[in-house]
Amino acid sequence: MPLLKKKQFSLAEPPKDLDPCELVYQVRFTKEIFRDYQEYLNRINLYRQRVWVCKVTGKTSLTYEEALVSEKRAGEKVQQFPKELMAPVLRIIQYSMLSLKDLAITIAEKLQKHLFVGAELYGRKENDVFACKITKVLDEDPEKIQYEVAWLDKNKKVMEHSLVSREDLMQKKVLFSRNVLKSFIRDSTYRSAPWVIHDKLAQNHGISTDLPEELRGQVFFKDGLLVCNKKRRKIEEDGKIDKEAGKNKRKKMEGDDEPMKEPIKYPIDDLLVQPGADDPVFTDRPSPSRDFNVPLDCVGDLLMVWDFCSSFGRLLHLWPFSLEDFENAICHKDRNVILLVETHSALFRLLIKDNDEYLLAARKRNQNQKLKITLINWTEYLCDFLEITKLPESNYRATIKRGHYGLLDAHAKLGILKELVNLALQTDIFREKLDNLIEERQEIGATKRGEALEEARKKREEKEQLKAEADSNGVMDQQFLESVESAAENDNHSIQNGHMEKKRNGKILSSQQGNASENCEDKLANTTSKKKAKKLNLDVEVQPDNGKDSSRKEGLKYLKDDKKEGTEKRDKEQRREFYEREMEKRVICRNPLGKDRFYNRYLWFPRDGRMFIESSDSKEWGYYSSKEELDALMGSLNIKGEREWALKKQLEKFYGKICMELQKRSKELAHKIAAEEAVLRRSTRVRAPPRENPANAFLRYVNKWKED
């Protein structure tokens, strides 16, 4: 059983008076049964924490289930321990005072020297080394033991037998690893320092249970178990405790078996997260808008068809259109909405190019004439498609043939388009396009990684160059400082001795202090101070000029470096944005940003701007269309849960892009509303045609990428 805080953990007892037909909660790997769901969750949460220890191997930071698996595997390895070695190893373990590590090393060293029947090793034969297996030990002469071995080939088949001495046998690797030996030691003992093996194991292998002489004064047996004398003294000192205190102590010891509350390591499953005192103030999650024109259970198909047509418009020769226009076209009752006609026609052309079945049906209808889908005959292709595929929407063929396609409900229209998209995804043309997109994405990724490696290499070289320059400048600065210090020491030394030196025409004149009068001293001091001041002024006049030139040069250099650094930074940012745009152009599939604690999925389409929310059963849909709603959503996510932590991470990653698209959409919506109000304010005498109304923009759709 796994250990919790180095102690045995007791499983929960099954509930009393349990009815066979009663619904209960059972832990899969411990078979514990709970009536209360909260108790079941608390126990599962405890088992999922990495606070458990494998009893056999001593591995820590495991979950309960991982500790069980570790114990099972270690037990299987321990059971493979050869019986011939059990007795010698157990004798080494019994009453040993070594630590677990030292004891395992000692056993490994002794096993390396011990040879037994069945051991596979290597032996010298005819000046070469071959694999062999010991079949018999001949110890007639204790000083010179011989072994009968069977020589093995590559497939471990016996080729021949012969007698060899101990010097001719060698082991290229240890028989057992230290971890296996440690597991064997733990499994065969019930206490450490000293190690004591189980009584039953000692009896089976003839291991003595008598205490060694050196331990008789330190330990003793009580109730069949070995106890240290320190504990015995403590028991004798506490022997006067009354019975009531003893009962309390026993209750306390029994209470240690109960699971102790450990600090939870987040994130965990969202449904297991409980409110905590350290939780931030969460905002209320905004209610998503649900003002779709199509039924809510059709929104998923609507988004799928629109995203496919928008992402692969070049392949379909279909000019992109907005989601609002597509939704309005689906709900429109007119027969020939150009947007829907072009969408069906583009998908039919792709199927006819790729699939012989649709090609034969189209040729049969056109009687070897040129295949051309027009505004007049597109419904005929649609009826042929329904006849071939046997869709549930085939019941609407009669309605479509009579020219009333617009009267179909949104479920039927989107069901037909969904099947067309699914068949288009299976065509060889589309798969070839996908292969090309994958190759292009891989090339872009490789180029991006190559540039990053090159940039890292340049930075590393610049850093090494700067370090080398700094080291060389440090040596020069040190030499300069030493020369300045020596010069200063010479000046101080000459002043302290009272000598003033002048050099005129190669001659040096000196005057000694103390022999001249005070006037001479003042005169000499004034003259010296004037000359020094003149020299200092000269130095000061020269230095500013040189400093001005050097500072100007350094300023220009820094300006150039800053300009170069700013340009490189801009170029780097532009390259990153370029790669992101290129990757977005070659999108293959649209994955959700993540899920919240109730498994609601969040999807974002850059071409639309809105963030869509899909319920866990895919029957309910909604959307957020403003930055305020996005901020409120992010403020309501609890990062202690796994799903909401991952969702918030993705929202933070794309926050800038999502906000930009939401604000762009808000501006377009405001402009659209203003345009509609302007149309409504017009006089009835000059009322604009319906097609000029911004709400009917889908009626003005033109496919600019249409094939001739």
XYZ file of C-alpha atoms in Angstrom:
708
model
C 0.000 0.000 0.000
C 1.336 3.493 -0.812
C 2.511 5.635 2.078
C 1.244 9.086 3.067
C 3.708 11.089 5.172
C 5.739 7.884 5.688
C 2.738 6.207 7.310
C 0.392 3.464 6.214
C -2.855 4.847 4.808
C -6.079 3.059 5.730
C -8.823 2.777 3.135
C -12.369 3.854 3.931
C -14.696 1.176 5.271
C -17.783 0.394 3.151
C -21.024 2.017 4.368
C -23.133 -0.001 6.783
C -26.524 -1.395 5.798
C -25.672 -1.088 2.106
C -28.547 -2.046 -0.169
C -27.472 -4.066 -3.261
C -29.701 -1.852 -5.446
C -28.453 1.432 -3.950
C -26.563 3.839 -6.225
C -23.143 4.668 -4.779
C -19.798 6.177 -5.851
C -16.805 3.821 -6.140
C -13.120 4.630 -6.553
C -11.869 2.562 -9.463
C -8.421 1.536 -8.198
C -9.162 1.127 -4.452
C -12.764 -0.190 -4.712
C -13.802 2.193 -1.917
C -17.531 2.952 -1.794
C -19.099 6.292 -0.808
C -22.690 7.373 -0.451
C -21.907 11.099 -0.340
C -20.615 12.625 -3.579
C -18.615 15.308 -1.750
C -16.740 12.684 0.274
C -16.023 10.802 -2.940
C -14.656 13.987 -4.582
C -12.465 14.782 -1.555
C -10.978 11.273 -1.612
C -10.386 11.392 -5.387
C -8.751 14.800 -4.996
C -6.443 13.390 -2.307
C -5.498 10.425 -4.512
C -4.673 12.766 -7.420
C -2.234 14.849 -5.392
C 1.471 14.058 -5.748
C 2.052 13.389 -2.059
C 2.243 9.577 -2.132
C 5.319 7.387 -1.723
C 5.902 3.934 -3.197
C 6.439 1.595 -0.264
C 8.763 -0.745 -2.192
C 10.961 1.630 -4.213
C 10.698 4.749 -2.045
C 9.786 6.974 -5.012
C 8.147 10.221 -3.927
C 5.834 12.832 -5.483
C 3.508 10.206 -6.975
C -0.239 10.028 -7.216
C -1.887 7.128 -5.408
C -2.468 5.221 -8.654
C 1.115 5.794 -9.838
C 2.386 4.531 -6.473
C 0.268 1.374 -6.846
C 1.713 0.713 -10.313
C 5.244 1.339 -9.026
C 4.735 -1.130 -6.167
C 3.359 -3.750 -8.548
C 6.296 -3.471 -10.965
C 8.854 -3.457 -8.162
C 7.198 -6.508 -6.631
C 7.485 -8.362 -9.929
C 11.205 -7.571 -10.096
C 11.746 -8.656 -6.499
C 10.007 -11.975 -7.156
C 12.528 -12.653 -9.936
C 15.329 -12.697 -7.337
C 17.151 -16.090 -7.613
C 16.408 -18.517 -4.787
C 20.088 -19.497 -4.638
C 20.959 -15.956 -3.527
C 18.089 -15.417 -1.086
C 19.784 -16.988 1.947
C 23.213 -15.254 1.522
C 21.557 -11.858 0.960
C 19.173 -12.245 3.891
C 22.096 -13.104 6.197
C 23.776 -9.836 5.180
C 20.569 -7.869 5.819
C 19.661 -9.403 9.194
C 20.507 -6.979 12.066
C 22.634 -4.773 9.790
C 23.095 -1.182 11.048
C 24.055 0.227 7.626
C 21.927 2.756 5.765
C 19.810 1.533 2.889
C 22.251 2.865 0.289
C 25.356 1.388 1.955
C 23.609 -1.922 2.535
C 22.623 -2.165 -1.155
C 26.229 -1.379 -2.192
C 27.593 -4.035 0.175
C 25.198 -6.676 -1.171
C 26.031 -5.743 -4.791
C 29.783 -6.106 -4.133
C 29.365 -9.501 -2.486
C 27.046 -10.781 -5.205
C 29.650 -9.799 -7.770
C 32.037 -12.308 -6.190
C 29.416 -14.996 -5.545
C 28.778 -17.466 -8.346
C 25.808 -19.828 -8.295
C 24.155 -22.435 -10.512
C 22.168 -20.784 -13.286
C 24.199 -17.573 -13.391
C 24.929 -16.319 -16.918
C 28.331 -14.680 -17.377
C 31.410 -14.783 -19.601
C 34.374 -17.177 -19.643
C 37.766 -17.388 -21.303
C 38.167 -20.125 -23.859
C 40.886 -20.503 -26.465
C 42.232 -16.968 -25.886
C 38.789 -15.483 -26.405
C 35.704 -14.605 -24.327
C 32.368 -16.402 -24.797
C 28.993 -16.353 -23.038
C 28.371 -19.258 -20.703
C 26.069 -20.499 -17.947
C 27.055 -22.265 -14.719
C 25.438 -25.714 -14.510
C 27.317 -27.192 -11.544
C 29.704 -26.092 -8.761
C 32.486 -28.588 -7.909
C 33.877 -27.696 -4.470
C 35.819 -30.882 -3.739
C 38.894 -28.822 -3.006
C 37.966 -25.680 -0.959
C 41.098 -23.890 -2.095
C 40.393 -24.428 -5.770
C 36.714 -24.499 -6.729
C 35.832 -25.484 -10.298
C 32.660 -24.796 -12.224
C 30.970 -26.831 -14.917
C 29.676 -24.369 -17.530
C 27.630 -24.639 -20.700
C 28.932 -22.473 -23.542
C 26.194 -20.473 -25.288
C 25.916 -19.134 -28.821
C 24.283 -15.844 -29.893
C 20.822 -17.381 -29.535
C 21.740 -18.659 -26.032
C 21.703 -22.285 -27.176
C 24.092 -24.724 -25.473
C 27.014 -25.679 -27.712
C 29.210 -27.737 -25.303
C 30.176 -28.247 -21.631
C 33.536 -27.887 -19.927
C 35.208 -27.255 -16.557
C 36.715 -23.853 -15.810
C 38.261 -22.208 -12.758
C 37.109 -19.029 -10.998
C 39.865 -16.974 -12.652
C 38.488 -17.781 -16.114
C 34.988 -16.464 -15.330
C 34.017 -12.800 -15.380
C 30.881 -10.658 -15.103
C 30.585 -7.663 -17.417
C 27.647 -6.198 -15.529
C 26.158 -6.461 -12.076
C 23.482 -9.063 -11.520
C 21.005 -6.633 -10.006
C 20.790 -2.869 -9.927
C 20.880 -1.025 -6.627
C 17.233 -0.012 -7.011
C 16.215 -3.685 -7.242
C 18.304 -4.495 -4.185
C 16.765 -1.596 -2.259
C 13.298 -2.822 -3.189
C 14.224 -6.337 -2.053
C 15.523 -5.005 1.274
C 12.357 -2.978 1.922
C 10.108 -5.854 0.919
C 11.824 -8.429 3.143
C 12.131 -6.320 6.366
C 9.727 -4.704 8.793
C 12.122 -2.144 10.349
C 15.486 -0.467 9.773
C 18.522 0.444 11.944
C 18.884 -2.417 12.623
C 17.275 -4.115 9.663
C 15.123 -7.062 10.737
C 13.651 -9.495 8.220
C 10.198 -11.008 8.631
C 10.010 -14.050 10.912
C 8.390 -16.245 8.283
C 11.083 -15.384 5.742
C 13.803 -16.102 8.290
C 12.315 -19.536 9.085
C 11.974 -20.498 5.398
C 15.648 -19.754 4.682
C 17.162 -20.778 8.004
C 18.210 -17.281 9.100
C 18.970 -16.918 12.795
C 16.769 -14.503 14.767
C 19.096 -14.349 17.802
C 20.426 -10.897 18.587
C 24.159 -10.325 17.997
C 26.296 -9.546 21.042
C 26.833 -5.923 20.029
C 23.071 -5.216 19.872
C 21.845 -6.964 23.039
C 22.212 -3.892 25.194
C 20.604 -1.576 22.659
C 17.437 -3.368 21.541
C 14.954 -5.904 22.898
C 11.930 -7.875 21.710
C 8.412 -6.894 22.720
C 5.292 -8.658 21.386
C 7.436 -10.365 18.772
C 8.836 -7.083 17.417
C 12.236 -5.493 17.890
C 12.186 -2.273 19.973
C 15.057 0.117 20.782
C 16.026 0.703 24.421
C 15.313 4.437 24.025
C 11.667 3.621 23.474
C 11.759 1.191 26.417
C 13.028 3.889 28.797
C 10.341 6.243 27.569
C 7.689 3.610 28.175
C 8.991 3.010 31.725
C 9.016 6.741 32.478
C 5.490 7.140 31.162
C 4.233 3.978 32.886
C 2.455 5.972 35.593
C 0.049 7.592 33.146
C -3.541 6.793 34.004
C -5.841 4.720 31.825
C -7.840 7.682 30.586
C -4.741 9.375 29.169
C -3.808 6.091 27.523
C -7.194 5.914 25.871
C -6.797 9.470 24.545
C -3.389 8.587 23.206
C -4.762 5.525 21.413
C -7.538 7.626 19.920
C -4.970 10.118 18.713
C -2.865 7.369 17.138
C -5.945 5.939 15.445
C -6.775 9.395 14.141
C -3.422 9.522 12.329
C -4.788 7.031 9.818
C -7.352 9.550 8.618
C -6.368 11.509 5.519
C -4.713 14.785 6.425
C -5.457 17.925 4.493
C -2.539 18.646 2.194
C -2.071 21.882 0.272
C -3.600 21.406 -3.157
C -1.315 21.799 -6.146
C -3.143 23.748 -8.816
C -4.355 23.572 -11.502
C -6.763 20.674 -10.927
C -10.012 19.614 -12.557
C -12.297 22.650 -12.683
C -15.242 20.900 -11.074
C -13.096 20.038 -8.028
C -12.050 23.660 -7.394
C -13.518 25.079 -4.198
C -13.707 28.797 -3.260
C -10.648 29.878 -1.275
C -9.684 32.852 0.860
C -6.833 33.717 -1.514
C -9.081 33.872 -4.585
C -9.171 37.197 -6.456
C -12.420 39.046 -6.990
C -13.973 37.391 -10.043
C -16.181 39.403 -12.371
C -19.609 38.179 -13.391
C -19.438 36.256 -16.634
C -21.438 38.132 -19.289
C -24.379 36.429 -20.927
C -23.619 35.787 -24.620
C -25.839 37.221 -27.322
C -28.065 34.714 -29.124
C -29.738 36.873 -31.763
C -29.036 34.531 -34.682
C -31.375 34.448 -37.668
C -30.997 30.681 -38.004
C -32.065 28.226 -35.248
C -29.451 27.750 -32.523
C -28.846 24.089 -33.400
C -27.929 25.172 -36.971
C -25.240 27.682 -35.969
C -22.503 25.025 -35.916
C -23.210 23.965 -39.507
C -23.481 27.626 -40.542
C -20.020 28.413 -39.135
C -18.469 25.261 -40.604
C -19.704 25.900 -44.164
C -18.856 29.611 -44.034
C -15.340 29.029 -42.632
C -14.599 26.381 -45.277
C -15.751 28.613 -48.143
C -13.824 31.599 -46.748
C -10.599 29.671 -46.051
C -10.459 27.843 -49.417
C -12.066 30.457 -51.651
C -9.137 30.403 -54.097
C -9.467 26.649 -54.572
C -13.237 26.936 -55.064
C -12.979 30.115 -57.185
C -15.425 31.716 -54.760
C -15.132 35.355 -53.667
C -15.227 35.600 -49.808
C -18.383 36.853 -48.088
C -19.204 37.828 -44.514
C -20.940 35.575 -42.015
C -23.889 38.007 -41.727
C -24.403 37.949 -45.492
C -24.277 34.156 -45.537
C -26.748 33.912 -42.649
C -29.143 36.385 -44.294
C -28.889 34.504 -47.588
C -29.777 31.212 -45.867
C -32.871 32.804 -44.302
C -33.931 34.587 -47.504
C -36.958 33.132 -49.311
C -35.984 34.103 -52.840
C -35.234 31.302 -55.339
C -32.035 32.611 -56.832
C -29.897 34.321 -54.186
C -26.611 34.825 -56.040
C -24.497 34.136 -52.963
C -26.040 30.683 -52.460
C -26.079 29.919 -56.178
C -22.352 30.643 -56.463
C -21.583 28.632 -53.315
C -23.430 25.547 -54.611
C -21.932 25.959 -58.083
C -18.355 26.189 -56.762
C -18.771 22.998 -54.726
C -20.459 21.168 -57.658
C -17.564 22.113 -59.989
C -15.032 20.730 -57.510
C -16.917 17.421 -57.211
C -17.387 17.114 -60.985
C -13.653 17.651 -61.552
C -12.719 14.977 -59.068
C -15.504 12.401 -58.877
C -16.529 10.195 -61.821
C -19.982 9.586 -60.331
C -20.955 13.246 -60.413
C -19.231 13.714 -63.776
C -21.314 10.913 -65.350
C -24.514 12.323 -63.899
C -23.671 15.783 -65.222
C -22.816 14.460 -68.726
C -25.984 12.407 -68.819
C -28.044 15.500 -68.103
C -26.173 17.712 -70.599
C -25.901 14.969 -73.298
C -22.218 15.579 -74.047
C -22.722 19.343 -74.204
C -20.384 21.724 -72.441
C -20.829 21.434 -68.664
C -21.796 24.844 -67.380
C -23.660 25.625 -64.162
C -25.774 28.752 -64.554
C -28.395 30.679 -62.652
C -31.072 28.773 -64.561
C -29.915 25.143 -64.309
C -28.114 25.047 -60.937
C -31.172 23.514 -59.236
C -31.005 20.597 -61.692
C -27.475 19.806 -60.490
C -28.743 20.103 -56.935
C -31.534 17.578 -57.601
C -29.053 15.148 -59.190
C -26.832 15.494 -56.140
C -29.732 14.717 -53.791
C -30.688 11.707 -55.906
C -27.158 10.273 -55.812
C -26.416 10.874 -52.120
C -29.848 9.771 -50.774
C -29.797 12.453 -48.087
C -32.786 13.036 -45.777
C -33.150 16.352 -47.653
C -33.971 14.345 -50.808
C -37.636 14.731 -49.852
C -37.345 18.378 -50.943
C -36.481 17.504 -54.583
C -40.006 18.153 -55.770
C -40.057 21.563 -54.089
C -36.681 22.457 -55.629
C -37.759 21.302 -59.110
C -40.818 23.555 -58.937
C -38.444 26.477 -58.366
C -39.129 27.006 -54.663
C -35.651 26.422 -53.210
C -36.040 29.565 -51.112
C -38.966 27.989 -49.233
C -36.713 25.310 -47.693
C -35.997 25.832 -44.008
C -32.502 26.610 -42.679
C -31.965 23.002 -41.519
C -32.443 21.646 -45.064
C -30.292 24.307 -46.774
C -27.421 23.931 -44.321
C -27.750 20.107 -44.357
C -27.211 20.087 -48.141
C -24.249 22.477 -47.942
C -22.735 20.495 -45.068
C -22.827 17.278 -47.120
C -21.295 19.089 -50.094
C -18.435 20.354 -47.908
C -17.857 16.885 -46.424
C -17.603 15.362 -49.904
C -15.331 18.189 -51.051
C -12.988 17.415 -48.164
C -12.600 13.842 -49.490
C -11.613 14.835 -53.028
C -8.074 14.327 -54.326
C -7.924 17.972 -55.401
C -8.560 19.181 -51.864
C -6.133 16.680 -50.323
C -3.421 17.792 -52.739
C -4.124 21.385 -51.708
C -3.841 20.406 -48.053
C -0.484 18.700 -48.696
C 0.792 21.872 -50.353
C -0.425 24.002 -47.451
C 1.259 21.718 -44.935
C 4.536 21.881 -46.885
C 4.330 25.674 -47.092
C 3.642 25.968 -43.364
C 6.610 23.718 -42.648
C 8.842 25.839 -44.914
C 7.705 29.042 -43.190
C 8.327 27.473 -39.792
C 11.784 26.279 -40.864
C 12.661 29.741 -42.206
C 11.459 31.357 -38.988
C 13.506 28.962 -36.874
C 16.554 29.503 -39.077
C 16.336 33.272 -38.644
C 15.954 32.869 -34.879
C 19.050 30.621 -34.735
C 21.031 33.057 -36.885
C 20.012 35.969 -34.674
C 20.962 34.032 -31.556
C 24.346 33.199 -33.108
C 25.011 36.876 -33.932
C 24.064 37.955 -30.415
C 26.367 35.315 -28.971
C 29.264 36.482 -31.168
C 28.645 40.145 -30.245
C 28.562 39.235 -26.576
C 31.860 37.348 -26.861
C 33.416 40.263 -28.784
C 32.298 42.793 -26.162
C 33.640 40.549 -23.425
C 37.019 40.293 -25.188
C 37.153 44.095 -25.679
C 36.233 44.653 -22.029
C 39.048 42.324 -20.922
C 41.613 44.132 -23.113
C 40.409 47.555 -21.960
C 40.627 46.365 -18.380
C 44.310 45.504 -18.802
C 45.061 48.901 -20.383
C 43.109 50.761 -17.698
C 45.020 48.907 -14.999
C 48.354 49.895 -16.561
C 47.215 53.511 -16.876
C 46.109 53.631 -13.231
C 49.440 52.210 -12.085
C 51.364 54.877 -14.030
C 49.171 57.671 -12.611
C 49.624 56.382 -9.079
C 53.428 56.205 -9.466
C 53.523 59.758 -10.843
C 51.405 61.027 -7.963
C 53.711 59.341 -5.461
C 56.775 61.046 -7.014
C 55.088 64.491 -6.840
C 54.123 64.003 -3.223
C 57.615 62.825 -2.369
C 59.233 65.949 -3.921
C 56.801 68.332 -2.193
C 57.359 66.685 1.194
C 61.153 67.191 0.863
C 60.618 70.920 0.184
C 62.187 71.016 -3.278
C 60.811 73.104 -6.165
C 62.307 72.274 -9.507
C 62.396 74.344 -12.656
C 63.919 73.504 -15.936
C 65.273 76.272 -18.112
C 67.354 75.601 -21.187
C 68.192 72.180 -19.912
C 69.306 73.446 -16.439
C 67.580 72.634 -13.189
C 67.373 75.279 -10.417
C 66.447 74.331 -6.830
C 65.718 76.327 -3.669
C 65.593 74.994 -0.143
C 62.824 75.881 2.240
C 63.818 77.310 5.693
C 66.902 79.413 4.646
C 64.974 82.167 2.778
C 62.907 84.907 4.358
C 59.130 85.034 4.562
C 58.892 87.538 1.673
C 60.882 85.296 -0.548
C 58.642 82.453 0.452
C 55.515 84.454 -0.395
C 56.982 85.624 -3.694
C 58.097 82.192 -4.624
C 54.710 80.765 -3.645
C 52.848 83.383 -5.681
C 55.061 82.808 -8.713
C 54.639 79.058 -8.452
C 50.857 79.320 -7.993
C 50.575 81.615 -11.049
C 52.557 79.213 -13.213
C 50.531 76.270 -11.978
C 47.293 78.127 -12.629
C 48.479 79.041 -16.137
C 49.363 75.421 -16.795
C 45.997 74.256 -15.440
C 44.174 76.796 -17.617
C 46.093 75.580 -20.622
C 45.143 72.023 -19.833
C 41.535 73.002 -19.292
C 41.471 74.877 -22.605
C 42.884 71.918 -24.465
C 40.715 69.301 -22.835
C 37.311 70.793 -23.689
C 38.180 70.880 -27.371
C 39.299 67.278 -27.340
C 36.318 66.317 -25.144
C 33.956 68.145 -27.483
C 35.235 66.280 -30.502
C 35.206 62.938 -28.726
C 31.742 63.529 -27.242
C 30.429 64.545 -30.669
C 31.901 61.401 -32.192
C 30.555 59.258 -29.371
C 27.142 60.940 -29.684
C 27.053 60.253 -33.422
C 28.147 56.695 -32.788
C 25.411 56.151 -30.175
C 22.877 57.790 -32.475
C 23.836 55.448 -35.276
C 23.716 52.460 -32.911
C 20.288 53.495 -31.597
C 19.041 54.033 -35.118
C 20.430 50.688 -36.198
C 18.973 48.981 -33.117
C 15.566 50.601 -33.687
C 15.612 49.578 -37.336
C 16.541 46.013 -36.429
C 13.776 45.942 -33.804
C 11.224 47.210 -36.321
C 12.416 44.728 -38.910
C 12.170 41.921 -36.386
C 8.617 42.929 -35.446
C 7.637 43.256 -39.090
C 9.092 39.834 -39.875
C 7.172 38.278 -36.977
C 3.915 39.873 -38.150
C 4.674 38.758 -41.714
C 5.118 35.125 -40.637
C 1.892 35.253 -38.615
C -0.008 36.623 -41.624
C 1.440 33.968 -43.893
C 0.506 31.232 -41.429
C -3.022 32.637 -41.172
C -3.349 32.571 -44.964
C -2.470 28.882 -44.934
C -4.794 27.850 -42.106
C -5.810 24.186 -42.279
C -8.374 23.849 -39.498
C -9.903 26.095 -36.869
C -9.387 24.838 -33.309
C -11.234 26.177 -30.247
C -9.340 28.565 -27.986
C -10.313 26.385 -25.026
C -13.084 25.339 -22.665
C -14.477 26.690 -19.419
C -15.227 24.640 -16.311
C -18.551 23.439 -17.775
C -16.904 22.276 -21.042
C -18.334 25.134 -23.129
C -16.055 25.699 -26.138
C -14.836 29.133 -27.252
C -14.075 29.767 -30.945
C -12.720 32.877 -32.610
C -12.800 33.544 -36.360
C -10.511 36.421 -37.429
C -12.617 37.065 -40.545
C -15.718 37.755 -38.434
C -14.251 39.184 -35.237
C -16.810 37.785 -32.815
C -16.036 35.129 -30.218
C -18.524 32.250 -30.372
C -19.487 30.019 -27.445
C -20.676 26.447 -28.064
C -22.351 24.476 -25.289
C -20.995 21.067 -24.312
C -23.871 19.309 -26.132
C -23.501 21.564 -29.249
C -27.178 22.549 -29.055
C -26.724 26.102 -27.739
C -24.657 28.893 -29.302
C -23.870 32.475 -28.392
C -21.255 35.133 -29.058
C -19.397 38.104 -27.576
C -18.977 41.154 -29.786
C -17.310 43.811 -27.593
C -14.026 44.343 -25.777
C -15.885 44.887 -22.484
C -17.453 41.416 -22.736
C -14.046 39.894 -23.481
C -12.481 41.604 -20.431
C -15.374 40.447 -18.233
C -14.959 36.884 -19.514
C -11.222 36.871 -18.735
C -11.899 38.310 -15.272
C -14.353 35.505 -14.512
C -11.971 32.635 -15.298
C -10.500 30.752 -12.327
C -6.952 29.669 -13.180
C -7.039 27.040 -10.416
C -8.959 24.865 -12.885
C -7.139 23.133 -15.737
C -9.563 24.085 -18.507
C -10.053 27.709 -17.505
C -6.300 28.123 -16.951
C -5.587 26.940 -20.506
C -8.425 29.101 -21.901
C -7.160 32.237 -20.164
C -3.651 31.565 -21.426
C -4.903 31.414 -25.027
C -7.063 34.530 -24.573
C -4.047 36.448 -23.252
C -1.998 35.260 -26.225
C -4.502 36.521 -28.821
C -5.903 39.407 -26.740
C -4.496 42.150 -28.976
C -5.776 40.616 -32.206
C -9.209 39.806 -30.784
C -9.637 43.341 -29.394
C -8.586 44.883 -32.693
C -11.107 42.787 -34.651
C -13.877 43.460 -32.113
C -13.293 47.220 -32.275
C -13.157 47.087 -36.067
C -16.449 45.210 -36.120
C -18.032 47.696 -33.703
C -17.066 50.597 -35.989
C -18.440 48.815 -39.069
C -21.661 48.032 -37.205
C -22.048 51.672 -36.130
C -21.456 52.794 -39.713
C -24.004 50.246 -40.960
C -26.647 51.422 -38.465
C -26.035 55.040 -39.444
C -26.437 54.127 -43.123
C -29.723 52.299 -42.410
C -31.038 55.298 -40.481
C -30.099 57.549 -43.376
C -32.088 55.332 -45.734
C -35.121 55.411 -43.401
C -35.003 59.226 -43.176
C -35.430 59.609 -46.911
C -38.756 60.778 -48.288
C -41.135 58.141 -49.608
C -41.096 59.954 -52.959
C -37.381 59.190 -53.386
C -37.279 55.862 -51.550
C -34.188 53.832 -52.434
C -34.529 50.376 -53.971
C -34.389 47.475 -51.469
C -31.000 46.343 -52.744
C -29.362 49.602 -51.670
C -30.336 49.002 -48.053
C -27.180 47.943 -46.074
C -29.175 45.110 -44.503
C -29.601 43.587 -47.975
C -25.910 43.722 -48.882
C -25.937 39.949 -49.519
C -28.225 40.554 -52.535
C -25.474 42.580 -54.216
C -22.876 39.787 -53.968
C -20.692 39.252 -57.038
C -18.260 36.338 -57.410
C -15.102 38.056 -58.718
C -13.154 34.778 -58.788
C -15.689 32.849 -60.855
C -14.335 30.484 -63.502
C -15.154 31.298 -67.112
